[in-house]
Amino acid sequence: MVLILIAMQFYSPTKNISPGNHTQIFIKETNPSPNLKALFETSCYDCHSNNTVYPWYNNIAPISYWIDSHVKDRKKNLNFSVWQNYSLDKKDHLLDEIEKMVVQAEMPLTEYTYLHGNSKITDKEVVEIIAWVKQTRIIYQLGKQPK
Ligand code: HEC
């Protein structure tokens, strides 16, 4: 077991990093308040974007594998960095899912909030997310790309 752990340190999964303003289109289209924008950065982007802010312990296998698998898994559906590639229907649907996930306190993942205490979402923030989702979905349902 110890040998396996040591061997794992020599191989590290490719990191998910994309510098710059990778969620620019998402922010522009959905126009979240500065507070919500900061919340998505702290609580969601590590798993649902092309840029993960890796904690120092990511350099320790097998934690790096665990984080890597979460990121890979997640980007399949909701990836805030490729918002421009989604159809209006998909955007509308994802906003609905985002609302459900935060209302049911399923996101961010509980294990993640243990490691990132500041990623927890307060009730007040949930209310703010619901209002933001409602407002943004109307725009997508009208079939308009917000400017
Ligand atoms: C630690 C990684 C992690 C963080 C942080 C995280 N998620 Fe997720 N998210 C996941 C995983 C894993 C799933 C798949 C869950 C499942 O299938 O049971 C998921 C699923 C979802 C889904 C369902 C659609 C999909 O992509 O499958 C939505 C919507 C979602 N998350 C939104 C959010 C939002 C909003 C935040 C921030 C408030 C967030 N997530 C934070 C890992 C994460």
Short mmCIF file of N, CA, C and O in Angstrom, two decimals, residues 31-140:
data_model
loop_
_atom_site.label_atom_id
_atom_site.label_comp_id
_atom_site.label_asym_id
_atom_site.label_seq_id
_atom_site.Cartn_x
_atom_site.Cartn_y
_atom_site.Cartn_z
N ASN A 31 -25.50 38.00 -16.46
CA ASN A 31 -25.43 39.22 -15.67
C ASN A 31 -25.69 39.05 -14.16
O ASN A 31 -26.57 39.70 -13.60
N PRO A 32 -24.94 38.17 -13.49
CA PRO A 32 -25.14 38.01 -12.05
C PRO A 32 -24.63 39.24 -11.28
O PRO A 32 -23.77 39.96 -11.80
N SER A 33 -25.16 39.45 -10.09
CA SER A 33 -24.68 40.55 -9.25
C SER A 33 -23.21 40.26 -8.88
O SER A 33 -22.78 39.11 -8.96
N PRO A 34 -22.47 41.28 -8.46
CA PRO A 34 -21.08 41.04 -8.06
C PRO A 34 -20.97 39.95 -6.99
O PRO A 34 -20.05 39.14 -7.00
N ASN A 35 -21.96 39.92 -6.11
CA ASN A 35 -21.95 38.91 -5.05
C ASN A 35 -22.10 37.50 -5.62
O ASN A 35 -21.36 36.57 -5.25
N LEU A 36 -23.03 37.32 -6.55
CA LEU A 36 -23.22 35.99 -7.15
C LEU A 36 -22.03 35.59 -8.02
O LEU A 36 -21.62 34.44 -8.03
N LYS A 37 -21.48 36.58 -8.69
CA LYS A 37 -20.32 36.30 -9.54
C LYS A 37 -19.18 35.73 -8.68
O LYS A 37 -18.55 34.74 -9.03
N ALA A 38 -18.97 36.37 -7.53
CA ALA A 38 -17.93 35.91 -6.62
C ALA A 38 -18.27 34.52 -6.06
O ALA A 38 -17.40 33.67 -5.91
N LEU A 39 -19.55 34.32 -5.82
CA LEU A 39 -19.98 33.02 -5.28
C LEU A 39 -19.69 31.89 -6.27
O LEU A 39 -19.17 30.84 -5.90
N PHE A 40 -20.01 32.11 -7.54
CA PHE A 40 -19.75 31.06 -8.54
C PHE A 40 -18.26 30.75 -8.60
O PHE A 40 -17.85 29.60 -8.72
N GLU A 41 -17.45 31.81 -8.49
CA GLU A 41 -16.00 31.61 -8.53
C GLU A 41 -15.54 30.77 -7.35
O GLU A 41 -14.77 29.84 -7.52
N THR A 42 -16.04 31.10 -6.17
CA THR A 42 -15.58 30.39 -4.97
C THR A 42 -16.18 29.00 -4.86
O THR A 42 -15.52 28.08 -4.38
N SER A 43 -17.45 28.85 -5.29
CA SER A 43 -18.15 27.61 -4.95
C SER A 43 -18.36 26.66 -6.11
O SER A 43 -18.70 25.50 -5.88
N CYS A 44 -18.23 27.10 -7.34
CA CYS A 44 -18.60 26.24 -8.47
C CYS A 44 -17.49 26.02 -9.50
O CYS A 44 -17.38 24.92 -10.06
N TYR A 45 -16.70 27.03 -9.80
CA TYR A 45 -15.79 26.94 -10.94
C TYR A 45 -14.74 25.85 -10.80
O TYR A 45 -14.27 25.32 -11.80
N ASP A 46 -14.36 25.53 -9.58
CA ASP A 46 -13.33 24.49 -9.43
C ASP A 46 -13.75 23.21 -10.13
O ASP A 46 -12.92 22.50 -10.67
N CYS A 47 -15.04 22.91 -10.12
CA CYS A 47 -15.51 21.67 -10.75
C CYS A 47 -16.25 21.90 -12.06
O CYS A 47 -16.31 21.00 -12.89
N HIS A 48 -16.84 23.06 -12.23
CA HIS A 48 -17.67 23.28 -13.42
C HIS A 48 -17.09 24.34 -14.35
O HIS A 48 -17.83 25.16 -14.90
N SER A 49 -15.78 24.38 -14.50
CA SER A 49 -15.21 25.31 -15.47
C SER A 49 -13.87 24.76 -15.94
O SER A 49 -13.41 23.73 -15.46
N ASN A 50 -13.26 25.47 -16.88
CA ASN A 50 -11.96 25.03 -17.38
C ASN A 50 -10.81 25.51 -16.52
O ASN A 50 -9.67 25.42 -16.91
N ASN A 51 -11.14 26.09 -15.37
CA ASN A 51 -10.08 26.57 -14.51
C ASN A 51 -10.29 26.15 -13.07
O ASN A 51 -11.16 26.65 -12.39
N THR A 52 -9.50 25.21 -12.62
CA THR A 52 -9.58 24.77 -11.23
C THR A 52 -8.46 25.42 -10.44
O THR A 52 -7.30 25.38 -10.87
N VAL A 53 -8.81 26.06 -9.35
CA VAL A 53 -7.78 26.60 -8.47
C VAL A 53 -7.37 25.45 -7.55
O VAL A 53 -8.11 25.08 -6.65
N TYR A 54 -6.23 24.86 -7.84
CA TYR A 54 -5.82 23.66 -7.11
C TYR A 54 -5.27 24.01 -5.74
O TYR A 54 -4.39 24.86 -5.62
N PRO A 55 -5.79 23.35 -4.73
CA PRO A 55 -5.23 23.57 -3.40
C PRO A 55 -3.88 22.88 -3.29
O PRO A 55 -3.57 22.00 -4.10
N TRP A 56 -3.06 23.26 -2.32
CA TRP A 56 -1.72 22.68 -2.19
C TRP A 56 -1.78 21.15 -2.08
O TRP A 56 -0.95 20.46 -2.62
N TYR A 57 -2.84 20.65 -1.41
CA TYR A 57 -2.88 19.19 -1.19
C TYR A 57 -3.22 18.44 -2.45
O TYR A 57 -3.18 17.22 -2.48
N ASN A 58 -3.55 19.17 -3.53
CA ASN A 58 -3.77 18.48 -4.81
C ASN A 58 -2.50 17.81 -5.29
O ASN A 58 -2.53 16.90 -6.11
N ASN A 59 -1.35 18.30 -4.80
CA ASN A 59 -0.10 17.70 -5.25
C ASN A 59 0.19 16.37 -4.59
O ASN A 59 1.15 15.70 -4.90
N ILE A 60 -0.68 15.99 -3.65
CA ILE A 60 -0.48 14.71 -2.98
C ILE A 60 -1.42 13.68 -3.58
O ILE A 60 -2.64 13.81 -3.47
N ALA A 61 -0.90 12.68 -4.26
CA ALA A 61 -1.74 11.57 -4.71
C ALA A 61 -2.12 10.79 -3.45
O ALA A 61 -1.31 10.70 -2.53
N PRO A 62 -3.30 10.20 -3.32
CA PRO A 62 -4.36 10.11 -4.35
C PRO A 62 -5.36 11.27 -4.34
O PRO A 62 -6.33 11.23 -5.08
N ILE A 63 -5.11 12.33 -3.57
CA ILE A 63 -6.07 13.44 -3.57
C ILE A 63 -6.16 14.06 -4.96
O ILE A 63 -7.23 14.40 -5.44
N SER A 64 -5.02 14.14 -5.64
CA SER A 64 -5.03 14.72 -6.98
C SER A 64 -5.93 13.91 -7.92
O SER A 64 -6.61 14.46 -8.76
N TYR A 65 -5.95 12.60 -7.74
CA TYR A 65 -6.81 11.75 -8.58
C TYR A 65 -8.28 12.00 -8.28
O TYR A 65 -9.12 12.05 -9.16
N TRP A 66 -8.56 12.16 -6.99
CA TRP A 66 -9.94 12.37 -6.56
C TRP A 66 -10.45 13.69 -7.13
O TRP A 66 -11.53 13.76 -7.70
N ILE A 67 -9.67 14.74 -7.00
CA ILE A 67 -10.08 16.05 -7.51
C ILE A 67 -10.22 15.99 -9.02
O ILE A 67 -11.19 16.45 -9.60
N ASP A 68 -9.25 15.37 -9.67
CA ASP A 68 -9.26 15.26 -11.12
C ASP A 68 -10.53 14.56 -11.63
O ASP A 68 -11.15 15.00 -12.59
N SER A 69 -10.93 13.50 -10.96
CA SER A 69 -12.09 12.76 -11.44
C SER A 69 -13.36 13.60 -11.27
O SER A 69 -14.23 13.58 -12.13
N HIS A 70 -13.44 14.37 -10.20
CA HIS A 70 -14.60 15.23 -10.01
C HIS A 70 -14.68 16.28 -11.11
O HIS A 70 -15.74 16.55 -11.65
N VAL A 71 -13.54 16.85 -11.43
CA VAL A 71 -13.52 17.91 -12.43
C VAL A 71 -13.90 17.34 -13.80
O VAL A 71 -14.76 17.87 -14.49
N LYS A 72 -13.30 16.22 -14.18
CA LYS A 72 -13.59 15.62 -15.48
C LYS A 72 -15.05 15.25 -15.61
O LYS A 72 -15.69 15.54 -16.61
N ASP A 73 -15.55 14.59 -14.58
CA ASP A 73 -16.96 14.19 -14.54
C ASP A 73 -17.88 15.36 -14.81
O ASP A 73 -18.81 15.29 -15.58
N ARG A 74 -17.59 16.42 -14.11
CA ARG A 74 -18.51 17.54 -14.07
C ARG A 74 -18.54 18.36 -15.33
O ARG A 74 -19.54 18.92 -15.70
N LYS A 75 -17.41 18.46 -15.95
CA LYS A 75 -17.37 19.31 -17.12
C LYS A 75 -18.20 18.75 -18.26
O LYS A 75 -18.53 19.45 -19.20
N LYS A 76 -18.58 17.48 -18.17
CA LYS A 76 -19.37 16.88 -19.23
C LYS A 76 -20.70 17.61 -19.40
O LYS A 76 -21.15 17.84 -20.50
N ASN A 77 -21.37 17.95 -18.29
CA ASN A 77 -22.66 18.62 -18.40
C ASN A 77 -22.54 20.13 -18.29
O ASN A 77 -22.66 20.83 -19.26
N LEU A 78 -22.29 20.58 -17.09
CA LEU A 78 -22.25 22.01 -16.85
C LEU A 78 -20.81 22.50 -16.82
O LEU A 78 -20.05 22.15 -15.92
N ASN A 79 -20.44 23.30 -17.80
CA ASN A 79 -19.11 23.90 -17.83
C ASN A 79 -19.29 25.38 -18.15
O ASN A 79 -19.60 25.76 -19.27
N PHE A 80 -19.12 26.20 -17.13
CA PHE A 80 -19.34 27.64 -17.30
C PHE A 80 -18.39 28.26 -18.32
O PHE A 80 -18.67 29.34 -18.84
N SER A 81 -17.29 27.60 -18.60
CA SER A 81 -16.31 28.16 -19.54
C SER A 81 -16.72 27.98 -21.00
O SER A 81 -16.10 28.57 -21.88
N VAL A 82 -17.71 27.13 -21.27
CA VAL A 82 -18.11 26.92 -22.67
C VAL A 82 -19.58 27.29 -22.88
O VAL A 82 -20.26 26.73 -23.73
N TRP A 83 -20.07 28.20 -22.07
CA TRP A 83 -21.47 28.61 -22.08
C TRP A 83 -21.92 28.99 -23.49
O TRP A 83 -23.04 28.72 -23.91
N GLN A 84 -21.01 29.63 -24.23
CA GLN A 84 -21.35 30.10 -25.59
C GLN A 84 -21.68 28.94 -26.53
O GLN A 84 -22.33 29.14 -27.55
N ASN A 85 -21.27 27.71 -26.18
CA ASN A 85 -21.54 26.57 -27.07
C ASN A 85 -22.91 25.95 -26.82
O ASN A 85 -23.32 25.06 -27.57
N TYR A 86 -23.59 26.34 -25.77
CA TYR A 86 -24.87 25.72 -25.45
C TYR A 86 -26.02 26.40 -26.20
O TYR A 86 -26.01 27.61 -26.40
N SER A 87 -27.02 25.59 -26.55
CA SER A 87 -28.21 26.14 -27.19
C SER A 87 -29.03 26.90 -26.15
O SER A 87 -28.82 26.73 -24.94
N LEU A 88 -29.98 27.70 -26.60
CA LEU A 88 -30.85 28.43 -25.66
C LEU A 88 -31.56 27.45 -24.74
O LEU A 88 -31.69 27.68 -23.54
N ASP A 89 -32.04 26.34 -25.31
CA ASP A 89 -32.74 25.32 -24.51
C ASP A 89 -31.85 24.75 -23.42
O ASP A 89 -32.27 24.56 -22.29
N LYS A 90 -30.62 24.47 -23.80
CA LYS A 90 -29.70 23.87 -22.83
C LYS A 90 -29.37 24.87 -21.72
O LYS A 90 -29.32 24.51 -20.54
N LYS A 91 -29.18 26.12 -22.09
CA LYS A 91 -28.89 27.15 -21.08
C LYS A 91 -30.06 27.26 -20.10
O LYS A 91 -29.88 27.33 -18.89
N ASP A 92 -31.25 27.28 -20.68
CA ASP A 92 -32.46 27.38 -19.87
C ASP A 92 -32.54 26.19 -18.91
O ASP A 92 -32.79 26.34 -17.72
N HIS A 93 -32.27 25.00 -19.45
CA HIS A 93 -32.33 23.79 -18.64
C HIS A 93 -31.26 23.80 -17.54
O HIS A 93 -31.51 23.43 -16.40
N LEU A 94 -30.05 24.22 -17.89
CA LEU A 94 -28.97 24.24 -16.90
C LEU A 94 -29.27 25.22 -15.76
O LEU A 94 -29.00 24.93 -14.60
N LEU A 95 -29.88 26.35 -16.10
CA LEU A 95 -30.23 27.31 -15.05
C LEU A 95 -31.25 26.69 -14.09
O LEU A 95 -31.17 26.86 -12.87
N ASP A 96 -32.20 25.95 -14.67
CA ASP A 96 -33.18 25.26 -13.86
C ASP A 96 -32.49 24.26 -12.91
O ASP A 96 -32.79 24.19 -11.72
N GLU A 97 -31.52 23.53 -13.46
CA GLU A 97 -30.77 22.55 -12.66
C GLU A 97 -29.96 23.23 -11.56
O GLU A 97 -29.87 22.73 -10.44
N ILE A 98 -29.37 24.37 -11.90
CA ILE A 98 -28.57 25.10 -10.92
C ILE A 98 -29.46 25.49 -9.74
O ILE A 98 -29.10 25.30 -8.58
N GLU A 99 -30.64 26.00 -10.07
CA GLU A 99 -31.57 26.39 -9.01
C GLU A 99 -31.89 25.18 -8.13
O GLU A 99 -31.80 25.24 -6.90
N LYS A 100 -32.25 24.05 -8.77
CA LYS A 100 -32.61 22.85 -8.00
C LYS A 100 -31.47 22.41 -7.09
O LYS A 100 -31.66 22.08 -5.93
N MET A 101 -30.26 22.39 -7.66
CA MET A 101 -29.10 21.91 -6.92
C MET A 101 -28.83 22.76 -5.68
O MET A 101 -28.51 22.23 -4.62
N VAL A 102 -28.94 24.08 -5.82
CA VAL A 102 -28.64 24.91 -4.65
C VAL A 102 -29.81 24.92 -3.65
O VAL A 102 -29.59 24.94 -2.45
N VAL A 103 -31.04 24.84 -4.17
CA VAL A 103 -32.19 24.80 -3.26
C VAL A 103 -32.15 23.52 -2.42
O VAL A 103 -32.41 23.53 -1.23
N GLN A 104 -31.80 22.42 -3.07
CA GLN A 104 -31.74 21.15 -2.35
C GLN A 104 -30.41 20.97 -1.60
O GLN A 104 -30.14 19.89 -1.06
N ALA A 105 -29.59 22.00 -1.64
CA ALA A 105 -28.28 21.99 -0.97
C ALA A 105 -27.42 20.81 -1.43
O ALA A 105 -26.65 20.25 -0.66
N GLU A 106 -27.55 20.44 -2.71
CA GLU A 106 -26.72 19.36 -3.24
C GLU A 106 -25.40 19.89 -3.79
O GLU A 106 -24.44 19.14 -3.97
N MET A 107 -25.40 21.18 -4.11
CA MET A 107 -24.19 21.81 -4.63
C MET A 107 -23.86 23.01 -3.77
O MET A 107 -24.77 23.72 -3.35
N PRO A 108 -22.60 23.34 -3.56
CA PRO A 108 -21.44 22.51 -3.91
C PRO A 108 -21.42 21.21 -3.12
O PRO A 108 -22.03 21.14 -2.05
N LEU A 109 -20.74 20.21 -3.63
CA LEU A 109 -20.68 18.91 -2.97
C LEU A 109 -20.23 19.06 -1.52
O LEU A 109 -19.32 19.83 -1.23
N THR A 110 -20.86 18.31 -0.65
CA THR A 110 -20.54 18.40 0.78
C THR A 110 -19.06 18.18 1.07
O THR A 110 -18.46 18.92 1.85
N GLU A 111 -18.47 17.19 0.41
CA GLU A 111 -17.04 16.91 0.69
C GLU A 111 -16.20 18.14 0.37
O GLU A 111 -15.20 18.41 1.03
N TYR A 112 -16.62 18.84 -0.67
CA TYR A 112 -15.87 20.03 -1.09
C TYR A 112 -15.95 21.13 -0.04
O TYR A 112 -14.97 21.82 0.23
N THR A 113 -17.14 21.30 0.57
CA THR A 113 -17.29 22.36 1.56
C THR A 113 -16.49 22.07 2.83
O THR A 113 -16.15 22.97 3.56
N TYR A 114 -16.16 20.79 3.07
CA TYR A 114 -15.30 20.49 4.22
C TYR A 114 -13.92 21.08 4.00
O TYR A 114 -13.28 21.59 4.91
N LEU A 115 -13.46 20.98 2.76
CA LEU A 115 -12.11 21.46 2.44
C LEU A 115 -12.10 22.96 2.13
O LEU A 115 -11.09 23.62 2.31
N HIS A 116 -13.22 23.48 1.61
CA HIS A 116 -13.32 24.89 1.26
C HIS A 116 -14.47 25.50 2.05
O HIS A 116 -15.57 25.63 1.52
N GLY A 117 -14.22 25.84 3.30
CA GLY A 117 -15.27 26.34 4.17
C GLY A 117 -16.04 27.51 3.58
O GLY A 117 -17.25 27.62 3.75
N ASN A 118 -15.34 28.38 2.84
CA ASN A 118 -16.00 29.58 2.32
C ASN A 118 -16.86 29.30 1.09
O ASN A 118 -17.47 30.20 0.53
N SER A 119 -16.93 28.03 0.65
CA SER A 119 -17.74 27.74 -0.54
C SER A 119 -19.20 27.46 -0.18
O SER A 119 -20.05 27.36 -1.05
N LYS A 120 -19.48 27.33 1.12
CA LYS A 120 -20.87 27.07 1.53
C LYS A 120 -21.78 28.22 1.15
O LYS A 120 -21.42 29.38 1.25
N ILE A 121 -23.01 27.88 0.75
CA ILE A 121 -23.96 28.90 0.30
C ILE A 121 -24.98 29.17 1.41
O ILE A 121 -25.53 28.24 1.98
N THR A 122 -25.21 30.44 1.71
CA THR A 122 -26.16 30.78 2.77
C THR A 122 -27.59 30.81 2.20
O THR A 122 -27.78 30.87 0.99
N ASP A 123 -28.58 30.79 3.10
CA ASP A 123 -29.99 30.84 2.67
C ASP A 123 -30.26 32.11 1.87
O ASP A 123 -31.01 32.10 0.91
N LYS A 124 -29.64 33.19 2.31
CA LYS A 124 -29.84 34.46 1.62
C LYS A 124 -29.31 34.38 0.19
O LYS A 124 -29.92 34.90 -0.75
N GLU A 125 -28.19 33.71 0.03
CA GLU A 125 -27.61 33.56 -1.31
C GLU A 125 -28.48 32.66 -2.19
O GLU A 125 -28.60 32.89 -3.39
N VAL A 126 -29.09 31.65 -1.57
CA VAL A 126 -29.99 30.78 -2.33
C VAL A 126 -31.15 31.61 -2.89
O VAL A 126 -31.51 31.48 -4.06
N VAL A 127 -31.69 32.48 -2.06
CA VAL A 127 -32.79 33.35 -2.50
C VAL A 127 -32.33 34.22 -3.67
O VAL A 127 -33.05 34.39 -4.66
N GLU A 128 -31.11 34.70 -3.56
CA GLU A 128 -30.58 35.55 -4.63
C GLU A 128 -30.39 34.74 -5.93
O GLU A 128 -30.69 35.23 -7.03
N ILE A 129 -29.95 33.50 -5.78
CA ILE A 129 -29.77 32.64 -6.97
C ILE A 129 -31.12 32.37 -7.63
O ILE A 129 -31.25 32.44 -8.85
N ILE A 130 -32.15 32.10 -6.83
CA ILE A 130 -33.48 31.82 -7.39
C ILE A 130 -33.97 33.01 -8.22
O ILE A 130 -34.45 32.83 -9.34
N ALA A 131 -33.79 34.21 -7.69
CA ALA A 131 -34.23 35.41 -8.41
C ALA A 131 -33.44 35.59 -9.71
O ALA A 131 -34.01 35.90 -10.77
N TRP A 132 -32.15 35.35 -9.63
CA TRP A 132 -31.28 35.49 -10.80
C TRP A 132 -31.66 34.45 -11.88
O TRP A 132 -31.74 34.77 -13.07
N VAL A 133 -31.92 33.22 -11.44
CA VAL A 133 -32.31 32.16 -12.38
C VAL A 133 -33.61 32.54 -13.09
O VAL A 133 -33.73 32.45 -14.31
N LYS A 134 -34.58 32.98 -12.30
CA LYS A 134 -35.89 33.32 -12.86
C LYS A 134 -35.75 34.38 -13.95
O LYS A 134 -36.25 34.24 -15.07
N GLN A 135 -35.04 35.43 -13.60
CA GLN A 135 -34.86 36.57 -14.50
C GLN A 135 -34.12 36.15 -15.78
O GLN A 135 -34.50 36.52 -16.89
N THR A 136 -33.09 35.34 -15.62
CA THR A 136 -32.28 34.96 -16.78
C THR A 136 -33.01 33.95 -17.66
O THR A 136 -32.92 34.01 -18.88
N ARG A 137 -33.78 33.05 -17.05
CA ARG A 137 -34.50 32.05 -17.85
C ARG A 137 -35.54 32.72 -18.75
O ARG A 137 -35.77 32.26 -19.87
N ILE A 138 -36.16 33.77 -18.26
CA ILE A 138 -37.16 34.46 -19.09
C ILE A 138 -36.50 34.93 -20.39
O ILE A 138 -37.03 34.75 -21.48
N ILE A 139 -35.30 35.49 -20.24
CA ILE A 139 -34.61 35.99 -21.43
C ILE A 139 -34.33 34.84 -22.41
O ILE A 139 -34.57 34.95 -23.60
N TYR A 140 -33.86 33.71 -21.88
CA TYR A 140 -33.58 32.57 -22.77
C TYR A 140 -34.86 32.00 -23.36
O TYR A 140 -34.89 31.58 -24.51
#
